[in-house]
mmCIF file with all atom_site columns, C-alpha atoms in Angstrom:
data_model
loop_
_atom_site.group_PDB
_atom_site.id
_atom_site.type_symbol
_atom_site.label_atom_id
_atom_site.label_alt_id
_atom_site.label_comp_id
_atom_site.label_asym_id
_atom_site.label_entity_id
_atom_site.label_seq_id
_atom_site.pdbx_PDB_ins_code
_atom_site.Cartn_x
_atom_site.Cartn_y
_atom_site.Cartn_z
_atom_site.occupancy
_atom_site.B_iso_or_equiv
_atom_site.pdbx_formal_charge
_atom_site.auth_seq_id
_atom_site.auth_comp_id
_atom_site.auth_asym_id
_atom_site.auth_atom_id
_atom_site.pdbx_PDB_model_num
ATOM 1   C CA . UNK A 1 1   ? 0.000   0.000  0.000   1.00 0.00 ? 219 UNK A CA 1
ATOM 2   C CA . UNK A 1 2   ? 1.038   2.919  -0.969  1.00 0.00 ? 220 UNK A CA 1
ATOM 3   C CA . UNK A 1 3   ? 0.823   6.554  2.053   1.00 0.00 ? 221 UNK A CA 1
ATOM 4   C CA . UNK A 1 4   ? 1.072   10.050 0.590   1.00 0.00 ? 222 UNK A CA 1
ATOM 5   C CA . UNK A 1 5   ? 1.206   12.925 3.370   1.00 0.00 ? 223 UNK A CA 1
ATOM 6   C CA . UNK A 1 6   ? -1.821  14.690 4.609   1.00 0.00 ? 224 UNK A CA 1
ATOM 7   C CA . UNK A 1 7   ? -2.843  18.119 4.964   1.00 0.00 ? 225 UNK A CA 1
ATOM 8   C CA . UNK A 1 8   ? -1.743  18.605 8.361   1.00 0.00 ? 226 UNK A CA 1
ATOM 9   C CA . UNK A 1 9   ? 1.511   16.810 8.353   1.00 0.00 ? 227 UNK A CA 1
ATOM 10  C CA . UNK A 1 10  ? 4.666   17.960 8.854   1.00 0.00 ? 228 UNK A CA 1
ATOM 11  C CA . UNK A 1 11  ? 6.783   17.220 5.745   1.00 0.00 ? 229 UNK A CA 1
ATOM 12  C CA . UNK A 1 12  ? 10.989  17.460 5.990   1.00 0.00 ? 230 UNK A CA 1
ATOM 13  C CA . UNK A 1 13  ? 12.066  18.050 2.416   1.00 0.00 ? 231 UNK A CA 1
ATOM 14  C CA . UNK A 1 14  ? 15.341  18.843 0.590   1.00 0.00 ? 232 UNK A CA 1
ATOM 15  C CA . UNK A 1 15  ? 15.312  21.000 -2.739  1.00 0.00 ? 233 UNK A CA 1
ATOM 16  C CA . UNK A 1 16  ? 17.157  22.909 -5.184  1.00 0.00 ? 234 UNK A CA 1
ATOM 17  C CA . UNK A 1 17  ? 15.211  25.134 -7.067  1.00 0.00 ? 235 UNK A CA 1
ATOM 18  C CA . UNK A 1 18  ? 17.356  26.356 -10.515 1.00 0.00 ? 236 UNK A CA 1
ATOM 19  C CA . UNK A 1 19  ? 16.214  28.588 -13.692 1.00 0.00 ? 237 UNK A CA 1
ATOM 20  C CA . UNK A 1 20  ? 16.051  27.029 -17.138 1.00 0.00 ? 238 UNK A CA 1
ATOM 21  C CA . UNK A 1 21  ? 19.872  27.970 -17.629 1.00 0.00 ? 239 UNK A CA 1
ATOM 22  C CA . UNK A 1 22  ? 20.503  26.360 -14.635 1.00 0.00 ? 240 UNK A CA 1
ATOM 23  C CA . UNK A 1 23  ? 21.033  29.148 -11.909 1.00 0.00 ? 241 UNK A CA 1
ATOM 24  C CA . UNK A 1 24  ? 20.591  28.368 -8.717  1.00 0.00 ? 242 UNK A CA 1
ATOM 25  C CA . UNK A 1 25  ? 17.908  30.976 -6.986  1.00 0.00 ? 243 UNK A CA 1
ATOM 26  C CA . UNK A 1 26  ? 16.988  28.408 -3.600  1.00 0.00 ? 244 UNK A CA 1
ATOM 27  C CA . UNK A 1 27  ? 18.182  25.636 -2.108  1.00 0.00 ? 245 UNK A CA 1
ATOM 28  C CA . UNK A 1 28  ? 17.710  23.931 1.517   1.00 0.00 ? 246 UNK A CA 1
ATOM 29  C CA . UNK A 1 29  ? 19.188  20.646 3.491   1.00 0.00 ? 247 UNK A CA 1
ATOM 30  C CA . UNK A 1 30  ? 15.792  20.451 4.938   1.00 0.00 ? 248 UNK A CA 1
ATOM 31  C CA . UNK A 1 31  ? 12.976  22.467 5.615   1.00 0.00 ? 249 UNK A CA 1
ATOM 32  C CA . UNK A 1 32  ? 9.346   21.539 7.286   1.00 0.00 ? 250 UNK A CA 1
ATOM 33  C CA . UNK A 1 33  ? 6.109   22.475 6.276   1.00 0.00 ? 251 UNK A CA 1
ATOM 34  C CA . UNK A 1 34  ? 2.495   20.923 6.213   1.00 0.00 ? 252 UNK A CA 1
ATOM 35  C CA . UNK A 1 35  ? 1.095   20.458 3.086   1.00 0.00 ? 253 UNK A CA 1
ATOM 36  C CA . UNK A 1 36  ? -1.713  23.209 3.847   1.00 0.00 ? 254 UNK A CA 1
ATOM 37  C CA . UNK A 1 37  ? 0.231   25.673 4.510   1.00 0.00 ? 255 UNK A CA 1
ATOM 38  C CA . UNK A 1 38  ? 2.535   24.877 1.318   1.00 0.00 ? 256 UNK A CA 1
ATOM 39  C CA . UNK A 1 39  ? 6.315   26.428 1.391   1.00 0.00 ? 257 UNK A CA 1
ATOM 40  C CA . UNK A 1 40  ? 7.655   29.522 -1.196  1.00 0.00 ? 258 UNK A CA 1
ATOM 41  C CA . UNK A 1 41  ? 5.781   28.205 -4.264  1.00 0.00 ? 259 UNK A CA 1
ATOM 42  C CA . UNK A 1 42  ? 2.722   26.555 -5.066  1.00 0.00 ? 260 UNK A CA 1
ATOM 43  C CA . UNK A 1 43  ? 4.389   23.672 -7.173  1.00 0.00 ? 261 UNK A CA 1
ATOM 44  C CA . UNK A 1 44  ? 6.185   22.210 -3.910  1.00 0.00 ? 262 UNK A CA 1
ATOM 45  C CA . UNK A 1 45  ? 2.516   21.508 -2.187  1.00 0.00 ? 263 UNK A CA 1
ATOM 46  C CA . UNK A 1 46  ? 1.071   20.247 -4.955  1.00 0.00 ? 264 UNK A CA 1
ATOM 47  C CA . UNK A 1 47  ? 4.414   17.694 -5.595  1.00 0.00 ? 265 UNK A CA 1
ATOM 48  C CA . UNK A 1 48  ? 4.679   16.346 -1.940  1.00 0.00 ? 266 UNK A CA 1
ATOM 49  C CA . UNK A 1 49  ? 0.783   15.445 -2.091  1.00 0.00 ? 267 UNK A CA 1
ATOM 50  C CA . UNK A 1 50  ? 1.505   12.492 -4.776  1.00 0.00 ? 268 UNK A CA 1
ATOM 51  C CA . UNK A 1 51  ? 5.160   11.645 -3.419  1.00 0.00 ? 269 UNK A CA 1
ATOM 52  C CA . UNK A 1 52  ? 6.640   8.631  -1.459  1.00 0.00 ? 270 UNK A CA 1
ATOM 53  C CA . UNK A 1 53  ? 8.396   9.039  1.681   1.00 0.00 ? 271 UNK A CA 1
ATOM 54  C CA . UNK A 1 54  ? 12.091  8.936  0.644   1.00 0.00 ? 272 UNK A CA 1
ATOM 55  C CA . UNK A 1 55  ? 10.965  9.726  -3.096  1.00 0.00 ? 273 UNK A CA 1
ATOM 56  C CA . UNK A 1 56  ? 13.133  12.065 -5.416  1.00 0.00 ? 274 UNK A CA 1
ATOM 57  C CA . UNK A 1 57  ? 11.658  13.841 -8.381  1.00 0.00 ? 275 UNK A CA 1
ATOM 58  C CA . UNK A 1 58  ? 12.928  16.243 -10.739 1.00 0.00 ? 276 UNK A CA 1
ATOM 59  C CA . UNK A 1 59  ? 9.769   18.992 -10.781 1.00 0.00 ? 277 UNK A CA 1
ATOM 60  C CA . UNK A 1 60  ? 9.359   21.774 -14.231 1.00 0.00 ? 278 UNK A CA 1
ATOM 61  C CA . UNK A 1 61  ? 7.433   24.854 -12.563 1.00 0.00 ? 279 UNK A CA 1
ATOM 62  C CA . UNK A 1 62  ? 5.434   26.617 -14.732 1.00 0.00 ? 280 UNK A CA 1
ATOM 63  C CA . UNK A 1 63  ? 5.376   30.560 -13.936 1.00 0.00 ? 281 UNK A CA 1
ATOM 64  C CA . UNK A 1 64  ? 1.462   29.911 -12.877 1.00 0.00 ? 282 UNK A CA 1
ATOM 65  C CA . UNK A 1 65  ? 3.273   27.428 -10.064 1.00 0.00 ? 283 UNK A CA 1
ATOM 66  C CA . UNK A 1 66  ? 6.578   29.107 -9.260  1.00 0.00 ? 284 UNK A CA 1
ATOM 67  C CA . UNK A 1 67  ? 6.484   33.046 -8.564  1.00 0.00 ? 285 UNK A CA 1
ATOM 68  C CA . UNK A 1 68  ? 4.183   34.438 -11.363 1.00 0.00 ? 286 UNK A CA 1
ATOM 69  C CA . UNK A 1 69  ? 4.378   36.877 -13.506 1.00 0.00 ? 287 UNK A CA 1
ATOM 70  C CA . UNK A 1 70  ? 6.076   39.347 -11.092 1.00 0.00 ? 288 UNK A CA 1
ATOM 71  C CA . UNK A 1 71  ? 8.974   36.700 -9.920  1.00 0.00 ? 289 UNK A CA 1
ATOM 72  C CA . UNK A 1 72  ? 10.594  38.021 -7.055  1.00 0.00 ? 290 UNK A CA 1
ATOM 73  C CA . UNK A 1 73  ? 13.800  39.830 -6.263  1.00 0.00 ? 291 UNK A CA 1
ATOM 74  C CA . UNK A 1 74  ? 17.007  38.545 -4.617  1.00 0.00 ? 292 UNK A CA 1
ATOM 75  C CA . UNK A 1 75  ? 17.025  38.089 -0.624  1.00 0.00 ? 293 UNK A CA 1
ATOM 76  C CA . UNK A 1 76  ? 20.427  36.868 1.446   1.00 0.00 ? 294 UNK A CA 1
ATOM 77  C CA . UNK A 1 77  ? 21.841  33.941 0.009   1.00 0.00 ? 295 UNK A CA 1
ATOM 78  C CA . UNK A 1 78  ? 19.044  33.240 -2.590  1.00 0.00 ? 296 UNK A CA 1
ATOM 79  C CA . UNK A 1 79  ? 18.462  34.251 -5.772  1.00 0.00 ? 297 UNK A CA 1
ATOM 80  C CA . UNK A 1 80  ? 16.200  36.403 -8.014  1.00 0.00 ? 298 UNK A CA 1
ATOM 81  C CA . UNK A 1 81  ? 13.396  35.143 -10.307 1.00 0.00 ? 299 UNK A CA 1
ATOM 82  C CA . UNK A 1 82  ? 12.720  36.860 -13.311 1.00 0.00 ? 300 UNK A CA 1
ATOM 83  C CA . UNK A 1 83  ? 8.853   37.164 -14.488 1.00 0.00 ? 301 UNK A CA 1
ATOM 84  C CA . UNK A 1 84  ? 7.120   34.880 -16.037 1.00 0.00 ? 302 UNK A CA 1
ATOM 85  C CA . UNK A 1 85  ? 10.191  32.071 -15.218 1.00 0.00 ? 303 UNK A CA 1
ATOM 86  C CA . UNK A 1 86  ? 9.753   28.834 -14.980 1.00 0.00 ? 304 UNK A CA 1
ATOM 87  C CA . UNK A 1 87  ? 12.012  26.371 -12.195 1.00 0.00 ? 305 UNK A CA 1
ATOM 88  C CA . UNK A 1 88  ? 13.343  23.005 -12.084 1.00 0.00 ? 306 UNK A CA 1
ATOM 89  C CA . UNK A 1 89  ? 13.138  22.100 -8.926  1.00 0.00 ? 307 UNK A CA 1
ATOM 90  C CA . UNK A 1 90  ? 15.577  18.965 -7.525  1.00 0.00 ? 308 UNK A CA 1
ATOM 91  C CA . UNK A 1 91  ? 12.860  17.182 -4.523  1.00 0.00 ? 309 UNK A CA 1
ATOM 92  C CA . UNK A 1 92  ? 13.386  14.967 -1.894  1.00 0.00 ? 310 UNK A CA 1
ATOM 93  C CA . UNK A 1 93  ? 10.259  14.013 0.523   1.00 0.00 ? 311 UNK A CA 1
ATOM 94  C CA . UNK A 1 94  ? 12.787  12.945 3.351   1.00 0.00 ? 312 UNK A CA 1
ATOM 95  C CA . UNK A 1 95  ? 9.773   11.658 5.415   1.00 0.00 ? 313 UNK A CA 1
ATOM 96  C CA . UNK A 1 96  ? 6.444   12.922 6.992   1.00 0.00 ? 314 UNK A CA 1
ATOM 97  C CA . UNK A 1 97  ? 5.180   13.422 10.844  1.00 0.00 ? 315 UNK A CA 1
ATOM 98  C CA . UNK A 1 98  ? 1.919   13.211 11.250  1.00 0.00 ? 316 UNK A CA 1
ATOM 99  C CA . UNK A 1 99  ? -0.142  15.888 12.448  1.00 0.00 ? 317 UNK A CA 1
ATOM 100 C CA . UNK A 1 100 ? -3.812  15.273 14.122  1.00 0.00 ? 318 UNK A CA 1
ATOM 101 C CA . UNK A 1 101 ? -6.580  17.886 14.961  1.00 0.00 ? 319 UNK A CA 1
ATOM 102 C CA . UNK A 1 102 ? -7.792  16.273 17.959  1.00 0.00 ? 320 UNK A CA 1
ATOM 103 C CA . UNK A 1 103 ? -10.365 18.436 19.094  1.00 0.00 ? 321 UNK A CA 1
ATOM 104 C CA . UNK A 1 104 ? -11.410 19.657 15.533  1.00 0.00 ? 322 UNK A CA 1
ATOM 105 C CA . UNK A 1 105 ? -10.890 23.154 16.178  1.00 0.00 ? 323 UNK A CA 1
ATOM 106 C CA . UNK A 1 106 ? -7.014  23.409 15.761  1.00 0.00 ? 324 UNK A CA 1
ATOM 107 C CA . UNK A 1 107 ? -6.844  23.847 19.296  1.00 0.00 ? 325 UNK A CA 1
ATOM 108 C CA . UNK A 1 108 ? -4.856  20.593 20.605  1.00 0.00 ? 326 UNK A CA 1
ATOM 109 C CA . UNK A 1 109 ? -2.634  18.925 17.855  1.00 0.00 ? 327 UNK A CA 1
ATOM 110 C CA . UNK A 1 110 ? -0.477  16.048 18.077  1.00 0.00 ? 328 UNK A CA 1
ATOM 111 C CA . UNK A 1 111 ? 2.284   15.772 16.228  1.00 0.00 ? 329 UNK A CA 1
ATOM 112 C CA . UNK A 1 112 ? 3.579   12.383 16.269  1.00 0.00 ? 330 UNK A CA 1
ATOM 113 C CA . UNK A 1 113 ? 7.375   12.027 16.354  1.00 0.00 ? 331 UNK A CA 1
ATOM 114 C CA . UNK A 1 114 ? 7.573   7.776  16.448  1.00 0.00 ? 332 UNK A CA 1
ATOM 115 C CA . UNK A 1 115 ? 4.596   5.803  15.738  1.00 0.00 ? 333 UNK A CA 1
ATOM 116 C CA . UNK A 1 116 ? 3.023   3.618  18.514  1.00 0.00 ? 334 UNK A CA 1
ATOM 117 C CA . UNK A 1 117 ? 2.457   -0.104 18.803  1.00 0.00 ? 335 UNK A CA 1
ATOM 118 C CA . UNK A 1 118 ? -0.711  -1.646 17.319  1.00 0.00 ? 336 UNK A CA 1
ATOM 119 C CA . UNK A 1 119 ? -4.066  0.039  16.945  1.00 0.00 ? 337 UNK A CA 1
ATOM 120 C CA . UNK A 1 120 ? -5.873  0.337  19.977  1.00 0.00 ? 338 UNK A CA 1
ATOM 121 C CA . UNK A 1 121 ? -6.158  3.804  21.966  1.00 0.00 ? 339 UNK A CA 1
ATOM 122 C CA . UNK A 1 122 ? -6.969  3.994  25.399  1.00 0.00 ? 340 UNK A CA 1
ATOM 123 C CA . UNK A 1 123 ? -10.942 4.211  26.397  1.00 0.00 ? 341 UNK A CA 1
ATOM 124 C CA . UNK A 1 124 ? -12.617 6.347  29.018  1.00 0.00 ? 342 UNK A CA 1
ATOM 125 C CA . UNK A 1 125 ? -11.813 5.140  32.270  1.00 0.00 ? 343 UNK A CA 1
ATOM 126 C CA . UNK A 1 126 ? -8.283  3.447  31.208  1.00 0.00 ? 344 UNK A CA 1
ATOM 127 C CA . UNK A 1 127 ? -5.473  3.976  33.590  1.00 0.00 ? 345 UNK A CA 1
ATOM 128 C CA . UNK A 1 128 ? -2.370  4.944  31.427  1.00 0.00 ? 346 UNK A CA 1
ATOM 129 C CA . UNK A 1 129 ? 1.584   5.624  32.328  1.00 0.00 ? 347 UNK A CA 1
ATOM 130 C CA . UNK A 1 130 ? 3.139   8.505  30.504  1.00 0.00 ? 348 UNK A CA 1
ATOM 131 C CA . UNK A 1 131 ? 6.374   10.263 30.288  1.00 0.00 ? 349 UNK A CA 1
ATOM 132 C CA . UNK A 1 132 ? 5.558   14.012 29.996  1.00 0.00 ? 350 UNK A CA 1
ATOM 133 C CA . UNK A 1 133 ? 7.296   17.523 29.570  1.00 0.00 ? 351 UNK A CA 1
ATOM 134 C CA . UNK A 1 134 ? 5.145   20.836 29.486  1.00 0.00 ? 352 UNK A CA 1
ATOM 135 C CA . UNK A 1 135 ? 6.243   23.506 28.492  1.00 0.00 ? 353 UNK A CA 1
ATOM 136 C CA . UNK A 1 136 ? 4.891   27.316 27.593  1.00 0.00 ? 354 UNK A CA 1
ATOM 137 C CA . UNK A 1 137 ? 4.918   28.790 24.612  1.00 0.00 ? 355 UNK A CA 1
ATOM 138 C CA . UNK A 1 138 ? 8.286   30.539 25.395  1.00 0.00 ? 356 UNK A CA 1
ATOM 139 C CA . UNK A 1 139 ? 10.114  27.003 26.226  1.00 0.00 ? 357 UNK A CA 1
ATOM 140 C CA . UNK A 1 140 ? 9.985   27.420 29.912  1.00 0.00 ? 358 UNK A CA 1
ATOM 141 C CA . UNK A 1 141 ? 9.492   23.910 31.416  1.00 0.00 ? 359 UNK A CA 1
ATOM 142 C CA . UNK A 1 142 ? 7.075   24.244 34.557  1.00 0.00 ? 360 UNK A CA 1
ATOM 143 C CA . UNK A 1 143 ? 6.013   20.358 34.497  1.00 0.00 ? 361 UNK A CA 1
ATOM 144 C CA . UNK A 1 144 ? 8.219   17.073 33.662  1.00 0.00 ? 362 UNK A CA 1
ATOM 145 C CA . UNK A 1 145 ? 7.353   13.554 35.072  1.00 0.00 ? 363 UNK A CA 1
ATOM 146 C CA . UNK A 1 146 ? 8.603   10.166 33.648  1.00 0.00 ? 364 UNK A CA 1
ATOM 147 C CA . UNK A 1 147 ? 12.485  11.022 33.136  1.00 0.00 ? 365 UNK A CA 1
ATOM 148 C CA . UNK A 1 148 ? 15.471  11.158 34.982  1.00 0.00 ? 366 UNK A CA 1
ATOM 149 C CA . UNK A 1 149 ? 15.085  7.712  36.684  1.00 0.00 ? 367 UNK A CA 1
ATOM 150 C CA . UNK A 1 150 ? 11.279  8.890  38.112  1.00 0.00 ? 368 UNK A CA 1
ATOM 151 C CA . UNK A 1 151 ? 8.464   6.331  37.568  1.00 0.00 ? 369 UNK A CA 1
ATOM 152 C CA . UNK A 1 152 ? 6.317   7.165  34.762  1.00 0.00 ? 370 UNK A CA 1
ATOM 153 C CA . UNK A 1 153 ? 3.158   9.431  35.709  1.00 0.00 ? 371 UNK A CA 1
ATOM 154 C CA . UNK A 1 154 ? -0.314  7.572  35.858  1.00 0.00 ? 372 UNK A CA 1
ATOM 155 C CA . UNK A 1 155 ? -3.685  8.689  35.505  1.00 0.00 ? 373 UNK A CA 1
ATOM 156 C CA . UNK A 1 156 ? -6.910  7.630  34.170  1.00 0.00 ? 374 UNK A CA 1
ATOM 157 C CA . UNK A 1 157 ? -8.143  8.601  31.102  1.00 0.00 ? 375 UNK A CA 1
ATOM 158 C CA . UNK A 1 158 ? -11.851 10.987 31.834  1.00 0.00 ? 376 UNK A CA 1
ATOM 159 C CA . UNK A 1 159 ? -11.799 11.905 35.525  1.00 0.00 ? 377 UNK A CA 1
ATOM 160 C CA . UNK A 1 160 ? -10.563 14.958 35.162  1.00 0.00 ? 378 UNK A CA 1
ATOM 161 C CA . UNK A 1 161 ? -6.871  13.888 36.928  1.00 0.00 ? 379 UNK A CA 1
ATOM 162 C CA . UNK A 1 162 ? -4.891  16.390 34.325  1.00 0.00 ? 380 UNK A CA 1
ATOM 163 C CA . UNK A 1 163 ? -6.019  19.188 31.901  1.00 0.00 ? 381 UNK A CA 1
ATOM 164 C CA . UNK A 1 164 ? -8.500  17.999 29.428  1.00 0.00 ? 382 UNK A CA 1
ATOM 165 C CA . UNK A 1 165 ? -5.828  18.749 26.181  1.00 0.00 ? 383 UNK A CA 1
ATOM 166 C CA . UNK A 1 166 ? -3.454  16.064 27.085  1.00 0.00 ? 384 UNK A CA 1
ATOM 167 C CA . UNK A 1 167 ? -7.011  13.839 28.118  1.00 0.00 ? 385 UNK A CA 1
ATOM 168 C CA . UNK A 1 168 ? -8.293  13.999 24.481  1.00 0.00 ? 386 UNK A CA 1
ATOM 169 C CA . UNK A 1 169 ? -4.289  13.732 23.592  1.00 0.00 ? 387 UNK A CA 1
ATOM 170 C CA . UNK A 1 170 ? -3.464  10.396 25.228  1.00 0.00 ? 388 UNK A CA 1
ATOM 171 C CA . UNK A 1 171 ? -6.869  9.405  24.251  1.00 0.00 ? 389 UNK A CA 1
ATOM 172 C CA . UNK A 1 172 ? -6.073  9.344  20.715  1.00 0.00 ? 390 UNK A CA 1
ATOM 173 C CA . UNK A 1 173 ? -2.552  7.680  21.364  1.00 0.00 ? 391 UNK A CA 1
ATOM 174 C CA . UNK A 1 174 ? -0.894  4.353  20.946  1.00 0.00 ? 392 UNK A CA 1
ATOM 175 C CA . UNK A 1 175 ? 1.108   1.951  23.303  1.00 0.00 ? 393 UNK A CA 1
ATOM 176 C CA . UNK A 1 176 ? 4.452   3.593  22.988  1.00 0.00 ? 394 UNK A CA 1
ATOM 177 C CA . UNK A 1 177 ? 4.093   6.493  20.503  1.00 0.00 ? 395 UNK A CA 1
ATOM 178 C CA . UNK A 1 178 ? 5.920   9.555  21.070  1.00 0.00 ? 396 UNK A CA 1
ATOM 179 C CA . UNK A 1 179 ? 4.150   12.752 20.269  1.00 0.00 ? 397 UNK A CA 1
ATOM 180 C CA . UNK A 1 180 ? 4.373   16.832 20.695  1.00 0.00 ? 398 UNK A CA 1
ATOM 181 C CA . UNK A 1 181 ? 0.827   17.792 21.675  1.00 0.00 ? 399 UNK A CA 1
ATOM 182 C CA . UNK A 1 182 ? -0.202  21.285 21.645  1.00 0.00 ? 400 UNK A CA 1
ATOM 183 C CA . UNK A 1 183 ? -2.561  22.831 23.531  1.00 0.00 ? 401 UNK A CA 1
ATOM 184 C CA . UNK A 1 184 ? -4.590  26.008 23.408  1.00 0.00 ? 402 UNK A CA 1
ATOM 185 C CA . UNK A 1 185 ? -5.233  27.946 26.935  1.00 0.00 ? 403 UNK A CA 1
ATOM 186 C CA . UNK A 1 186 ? -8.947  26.752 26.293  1.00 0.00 ? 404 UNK A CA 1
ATOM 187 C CA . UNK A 1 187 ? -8.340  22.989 26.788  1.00 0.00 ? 405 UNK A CA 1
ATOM 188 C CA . UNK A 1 188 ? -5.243  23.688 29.242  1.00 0.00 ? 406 UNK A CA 1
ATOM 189 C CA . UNK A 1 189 ? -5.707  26.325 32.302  1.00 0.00 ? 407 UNK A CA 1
ATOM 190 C CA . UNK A 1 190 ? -8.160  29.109 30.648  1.00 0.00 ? 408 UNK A CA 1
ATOM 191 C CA . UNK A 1 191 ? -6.400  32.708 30.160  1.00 0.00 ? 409 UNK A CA 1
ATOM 192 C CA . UNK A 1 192 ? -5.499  33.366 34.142  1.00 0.00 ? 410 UNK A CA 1
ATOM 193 C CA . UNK A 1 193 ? -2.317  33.278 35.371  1.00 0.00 ? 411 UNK A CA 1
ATOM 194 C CA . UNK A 1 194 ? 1.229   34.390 33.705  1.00 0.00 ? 412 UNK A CA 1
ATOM 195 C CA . UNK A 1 195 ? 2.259   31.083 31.550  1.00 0.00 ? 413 UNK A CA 1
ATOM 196 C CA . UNK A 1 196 ? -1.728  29.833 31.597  1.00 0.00 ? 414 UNK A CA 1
ATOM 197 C CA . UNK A 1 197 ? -1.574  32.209 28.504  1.00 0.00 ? 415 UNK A CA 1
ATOM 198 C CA . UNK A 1 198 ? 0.894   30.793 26.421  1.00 0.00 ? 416 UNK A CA 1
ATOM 199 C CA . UNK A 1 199 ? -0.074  27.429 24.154  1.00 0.00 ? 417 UNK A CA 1
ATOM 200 C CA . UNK A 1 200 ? 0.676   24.100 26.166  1.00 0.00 ? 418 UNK A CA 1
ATOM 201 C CA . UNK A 1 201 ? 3.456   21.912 24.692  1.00 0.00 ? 419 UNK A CA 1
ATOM 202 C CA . UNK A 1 202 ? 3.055   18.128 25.683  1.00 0.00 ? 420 UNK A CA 1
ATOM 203 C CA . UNK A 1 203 ? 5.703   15.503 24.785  1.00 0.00 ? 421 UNK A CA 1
ATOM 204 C CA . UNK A 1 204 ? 4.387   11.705 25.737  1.00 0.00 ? 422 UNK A CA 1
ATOM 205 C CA . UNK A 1 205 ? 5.845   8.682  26.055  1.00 0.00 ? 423 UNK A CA 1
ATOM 206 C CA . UNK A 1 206 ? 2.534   6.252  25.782  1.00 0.00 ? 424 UNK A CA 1
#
């Protein structure tokens, strides 16, 4: 079976983007960007969709699918685009990570860093172990359990025993998957107190 990347994912690519005379105008060892969101032209999003993890094409950017008419004009280390230019562009889709909207609204994601064992999720009421680190929005770390030789943190799943972000989180986990969950105030501690404000960064060990 073949897995293209969603939406929501966070894709890792390498490219070199070069005019038709072969002038380099971008390049990167790696870059991340969800397929949404799409990264400096519209070609690259539209590529990764159909592409393989560890795939390599060779993509021909029409003007319509590079920078336009207009181009653009040279920044730092990369080059201008004339208008109306056309790119080759050298791809690599080095991998994905995938990226789930737990509560619908945008407001806790999970970003999964290693995929879990097996299929099953915990259901309301499980008790689950977790290795945790929380931090704000800043990188300040004001909660870690699980790591430096400390027993992994239990709860169970529904009875309100931890903010109800890393609840719907864990909920929608597997037996050992590794994930960065983010968490809006609204599913965390509400909007009082100093780092209550700031989005809710979750990694767990499942």
């Amino acid at each position: 079976m073949c897995f293209h990347p969603r939406l929501r994912w966070r894709i890792p690519v390498k490219y070199v983007a070069k005019l038709e005379d072969g002038t380099v105008v971008l390049k990167s060892d790696g870059v991340e960007f969800t397929v949404e969101e799409g990264y400096f032209c519209p070609a690259l999003a539209k590529a990764v969709k159909t592409m393989k993890k560890g795939e390599k094409v060779i993509l021909t950017a029409k003007p319509e699918y590079a920078f336009g008419e207009n181009g653009r004009p040279a920044s730092g280390d990369e080059g201008a685009v004339p208008w109306n230019a056309s790119l080759q562009i050298d791809l690599e889709l080095v991998s994905w990570k995938a990226v789930s909207d737990i509560t619908k609204d945008k407001k806790v994601l999970k970003k999964t860093l290693k995929e879990g064992e097996g299929y099953e999720c915990p259901n309301d009421g499980a008790v689950v172990q977790v290795k945790l680190i929380g931090k704000v929005q800043d990188g300040t770390v004001f909660l870690k359990k699980g790591h430096d030789d400390e027993q992994p943190f239990e709860f169970k799943i529904d009875e309100e025993q931890v903010i109800d972000g890393l609840d719907k989180a864990v909920m929608n986990m597997k037996k050992a998957e590794v994930a960065l969950v983010t968490i809006h105030p609204e599913y965390a501690f509400g909007s009082s107190g100093s780092t209550q404000k700031s989005t809710l960064v979750q990694s767990i060990l499942k």
